[in-house]
Amino acid sequence: MALPTDVFELADSIPRSSFTKVNIAGFFVYLYGIDELTPDQAKDTTVFIHVHGRTRTYKDAEEMAHELLHQQRARGGTKKGLVVATLDNRNHGIRAIDTMSIQDWKGGNPKHAQDMLSMMKGIELDVKTMMDFLEAYFDGIFTPTEYIMTGTSLGGHVTWDVLAEDPRISKAIIIVGSTDLTSMLVERLGGYSSVSEVPTGTPEWPKSIERLYVERDKRLREIKGKKILILNGDIDPLVPSKFTRPWLDQCAASNEVAFVEQEGFGHGVSYQMMDSVADWVLKVLV
């Protein structure tokens, strides 16, 4: 048996669910589990949207999709249907046009701050477009009646944004995502503890991008009435939990929040996290 701190990998013994792809607005949406829906489930289907991390591709969602759908069936199924949907983020996978702009400062990209936030906004728009049109593309096959968002790393940041901006998302799972990108980025840039410490004129951190990050983080503090599962590793060097804790202190009481920080785990999805995702989703799949 794998140790709970191991990075999650799908076992060969887990059956693979059906796979479908559709072009919506010029990008592919990849869906898992459509063929397994019963007629009743197809009339009332929850779509679980996963957004992958920076430098990764839609394939990151595949193992999670197969595991989640297998656990749904192994536990006796659910009245509501479940389909997992994902996509290649902008400038990733088959949508890649500039590999340098998905790197961070250490990777040689001087515009990491601009590239990450603008890409996040684009992914948010893609997710909203997918939700707008998915039913029309699968008319007569299945009917999306609810959407749940999740994402890992960059995808976790985007999940926070969609949770704040789109009323269709009332439930979300954030895996190693941050509510305070401003503080996280300036620490990543030069070990600064606040934006006030960044020297004026620093080319990697212009005031114009700082304003956009501050506005983004402020919107997240206005989230209310949502059901949220937050999963972090306590030794994550890229997206430390310390940047989420202030949001928990200020905003958790206005939402239904479960926060799980896994001891001895870093950046990624562990077996324990995957079990938490499945348990949480199948409990809310009513």
Short mmCIF file of C-alpha atoms in Angstrom, two decimals, residues 43-238:
data_model
loop_
_atom_site.label_atom_id
_atom_site.label_comp_id
_atom_site.label_asym_id
_atom_site.label_seq_id
_atom_site.Cartn_x
_atom_site.Cartn_y
_atom_site.Cartn_z
CA LYS A 43 -31.08 14.03 -17.12
CA ASP A 44 -29.44 15.41 -13.97
CA THR A 45 -25.66 15.53 -14.24
CA THR A 46 -23.05 17.27 -12.12
CA VAL A 47 -20.02 18.36 -14.14
CA PHE A 48 -16.78 18.34 -12.15
CA ILE A 49 -14.42 20.81 -13.83
CA HIS A 50 -10.68 20.41 -13.24
CA VAL A 51 -8.06 23.04 -14.14
CA HIS A 52 -4.45 21.83 -14.30
CA GLY A 53 -1.29 23.50 -13.06
CA ARG A 54 1.28 25.71 -14.76
CA THR A 55 3.53 23.86 -17.26
CA ARG A 56 1.16 20.85 -17.22
CA THR A 57 -1.67 19.72 -19.57
CA TYR A 58 -5.25 18.46 -19.43
CA LYS A 59 -3.85 14.95 -18.91
CA ASP A 60 -3.31 15.87 -15.26
CA ALA A 61 -7.07 15.57 -14.78
CA GLU A 62 -7.25 12.13 -16.35
CA GLU A 63 -6.08 10.07 -13.38
CA MET A 64 -8.28 12.04 -11.00
CA ALA A 65 -11.25 11.57 -13.33
CA HIS A 66 -10.83 7.80 -13.60
CA GLU A 67 -10.33 7.41 -9.83
CA LEU A 68 -13.28 9.63 -8.91
CA LEU A 69 -15.66 7.95 -11.36
CA HIS A 70 -14.50 4.50 -10.25
CA GLN A 71 -15.13 5.37 -6.59
CA GLN A 72 -18.58 6.69 -7.49
CA ARG A 73 -19.51 3.34 -9.06
CA ALA A 74 -17.74 1.25 -6.41
CA ARG A 75 -19.75 2.93 -3.65
CA GLY A 76 -23.01 1.98 -5.30
CA GLY A 77 -23.46 4.93 -7.63
CA THR A 78 -25.39 8.14 -7.08
CA LYS A 79 -28.79 9.41 -8.16
CA LYS A 80 -27.18 12.37 -9.92
CA GLY A 81 -24.83 11.71 -12.81
CA LEU A 82 -21.17 12.69 -12.70
CA VAL A 83 -18.98 13.77 -15.59
CA VAL A 84 -15.43 15.15 -15.25
CA ALA A 85 -14.46 17.95 -17.65
CA THR A 86 -11.11 19.57 -18.29
CA LEU A 87 -9.14 21.50 -20.91
CA ASP A 88 -5.65 22.57 -21.81
CA ASN A 89 -5.02 25.92 -20.16
CA ARG A 90 -4.14 28.82 -22.40
CA ASN A 91 -0.59 28.52 -23.74
CA HIS A 92 -0.40 24.89 -22.55
CA GLY A 93 -0.61 21.52 -24.29
CA ILE A 94 -1.80 21.83 -27.86
CA ARG A 95 -2.62 25.50 -27.19
CA ALA A 96 1.01 26.41 -26.45
CA ILE A 97 2.48 29.34 -28.39
CA ASP A 98 5.28 30.56 -26.10
CA THR A 99 6.92 28.15 -23.68
CA MET A 100 8.93 30.85 -21.88
CA SER A 101 5.82 32.73 -20.74
CA ILE A 102 4.63 29.79 -18.61
CA GLN A 103 7.90 29.77 -16.66
CA ASP A 104 8.48 31.69 -13.43
CA TRP A 105 11.25 34.14 -12.64
CA LYS A 106 13.67 31.36 -11.72
CA GLY A 107 12.86 29.76 -15.06
CA GLY A 108 14.06 32.88 -16.87
CA ASN A 109 10.75 34.66 -17.48
CA PRO A 110 11.01 38.33 -16.45
CA LYS A 111 7.25 38.82 -16.98
CA HIS A 112 6.13 35.94 -14.76
CA ALA A 113 3.75 38.19 -12.79
CA GLN A 114 2.02 39.56 -15.89
CA ASP A 115 1.92 36.22 -17.71
CA MET A 116 0.47 34.26 -14.80
CA LEU A 117 -2.35 36.64 -13.91
CA SER A 118 -3.37 37.34 -17.51
CA MET A 119 -3.35 33.61 -18.26
CA MET A 120 -5.51 32.99 -15.20
CA LYS A 121 -8.04 35.52 -16.46
CA GLY A 122 -8.09 33.79 -19.85
CA ILE A 123 -8.63 30.36 -18.28
CA GLU A 124 -11.46 31.78 -16.17
CA LEU A 125 -13.14 33.03 -19.35
CA ASP A 126 -12.65 29.63 -20.99
CA VAL A 127 -14.27 27.86 -18.04
CA LYS A 128 -17.22 30.25 -18.14
CA THR A 129 -17.58 29.74 -21.90
CA MET A 130 -17.55 25.98 -21.41
CA MET A 131 -20.34 26.24 -18.82
CA ASP A 132 -22.33 28.55 -21.10
CA PHE A 133 -22.30 26.15 -24.04
CA LEU A 134 -21.76 22.61 -22.73
CA GLU A 135 -25.45 21.74 -22.57
CA ALA A 136 -25.98 22.91 -26.15
CA TYR A 137 -23.16 20.71 -27.44
CA PHE A 138 -24.52 17.62 -25.63
CA ASP A 139 -28.23 18.20 -26.12
CA GLY A 140 -30.03 14.87 -25.93
CA ILE A 141 -26.97 13.12 -24.46
CA PHE A 142 -26.76 14.57 -20.95
CA THR A 143 -27.97 17.67 -19.13
CA PRO A 144 -25.56 19.59 -16.88
CA THR A 145 -27.55 20.75 -13.86
CA GLU A 146 -24.66 21.65 -11.53
CA TYR A 147 -20.99 22.51 -11.81
CA ILE A 148 -18.28 21.88 -9.22
CA MET A 149 -14.85 23.47 -9.75
CA THR A 150 -11.46 22.15 -8.78
CA GLY A 151 -7.90 22.85 -9.76
CA THR A 152 -4.32 22.19 -8.75
CA SER A 153 -1.67 24.89 -8.26
CA LEU A 154 -2.34 27.46 -11.01
CA GLY A 155 -5.65 25.66 -11.45
CA GLY A 156 -6.29 26.16 -7.74
CA HIS A 157 -5.74 29.91 -8.13
CA VAL A 158 -8.18 29.95 -11.07
CA THR A 159 -10.71 27.95 -9.05
CA TRP A 160 -10.67 30.65 -6.38
CA ASP A 161 -11.30 33.26 -9.09
CA VAL A 162 -14.25 31.41 -10.65
CA LEU A 163 -15.67 30.77 -7.18
CA ALA A 164 -15.58 34.51 -6.53
CA GLU A 165 -16.89 35.59 -9.93
CA ASP A 166 -19.47 33.06 -11.13
CA PRO A 167 -22.67 32.32 -9.17
CA ARG A 168 -23.00 28.97 -10.97
CA ILE A 169 -20.10 27.71 -8.85
CA SER A 170 -21.27 27.22 -5.28
CA LYS A 171 -18.99 24.25 -4.52
CA ALA A 172 -15.25 24.01 -5.13
CA ILE A 173 -12.12 22.11 -4.19
CA ILE A 174 -8.86 24.06 -4.14
CA ILE A 175 -5.70 21.95 -4.24
CA VAL A 176 -2.54 23.93 -3.43
CA GLY A 177 -4.05 27.21 -4.65
CA SER A 178 -3.67 30.63 -3.04
CA THR A 179 -6.02 33.41 -1.93
CA ASP A 180 -3.14 35.88 -1.53
CA LEU A 181 -1.15 35.88 -4.76
CA THR A 182 0.18 39.36 -4.06
CA SER A 183 2.14 38.28 -0.98
CA MET A 184 3.06 34.95 -2.54
CA LEU A 185 4.50 36.57 -5.67
CA VAL A 186 6.56 39.24 -3.91
CA GLU A 187 8.03 36.60 -1.61
CA ARG A 188 8.79 34.47 -4.68
CA LEU A 189 10.36 37.49 -6.39
CA GLY A 190 12.83 38.47 -3.71
CA GLY A 191 11.85 37.18 -0.30
CA TYR A 192 9.88 40.35 0.42
CA SER A 193 7.35 40.19 3.24
CA SER A 194 5.09 42.87 1.72
CA VAL A 195 4.68 44.89 -1.45
CA SER A 196 6.04 47.95 0.36
CA GLU A 197 9.46 46.26 0.49
CA VAL A 198 9.71 45.85 -3.29
CA PRO A 199 12.07 48.61 -4.54
CA THR A 200 10.39 51.24 -6.69
CA GLY A 201 11.08 50.62 -10.35
CA THR A 202 11.63 46.85 -10.01
CA PRO A 203 10.99 45.74 -13.62
CA GLU A 204 9.57 42.34 -12.61
CA TRP A 205 6.95 43.99 -10.38
CA PRO A 206 5.50 47.14 -11.98
CA LYS A 207 2.81 49.00 -10.03
CA SER A 208 0.33 48.29 -12.82
CA ILE A 209 0.49 44.52 -12.22
CA GLU A 210 0.59 45.01 -8.45
CA ARG A 211 -2.78 46.80 -8.63
CA LEU A 212 -4.30 43.90 -10.56
CA TYR A 213 -3.07 41.33 -8.04
CA VAL A 214 -4.32 43.40 -5.10
CA GLU A 215 -7.75 43.75 -6.78
CA ARG A 216 -7.87 40.02 -7.45
CA ASP A 217 -7.10 39.10 -3.84
CA LYS A 218 -9.65 41.63 -2.56
CA ARG A 219 -12.43 40.01 -4.64
CA LEU A 220 -11.70 36.67 -3.02
CA ARG A 221 -12.32 38.15 0.42
CA GLU A 222 -15.90 38.86 -0.68
CA ILE A 223 -16.76 35.17 -1.23
CA LYS A 224 -19.83 34.21 0.79
CA GLY A 225 -22.17 31.24 1.05
CA LYS A 226 -19.95 28.73 -0.76
CA LYS A 227 -19.02 25.15 0.11
CA ILE A 228 -15.23 24.78 -0.17
CA LEU A 229 -12.64 22.08 0.44
CA ILE A 230 -9.06 23.39 0.66
CA LEU A 231 -6.17 20.91 0.43
CA ASN A 232 -2.56 21.89 1.12
CA GLY A 233 0.74 20.27 1.96
CA ASP A 234 2.45 21.65 5.04
CA ILE A 235 5.88 21.70 3.38
CA ASP A 236 4.80 23.08 0.01
CA PRO A 237 7.62 25.40 -1.17
CA LEU A 238 5.66 26.91 -4.09
#
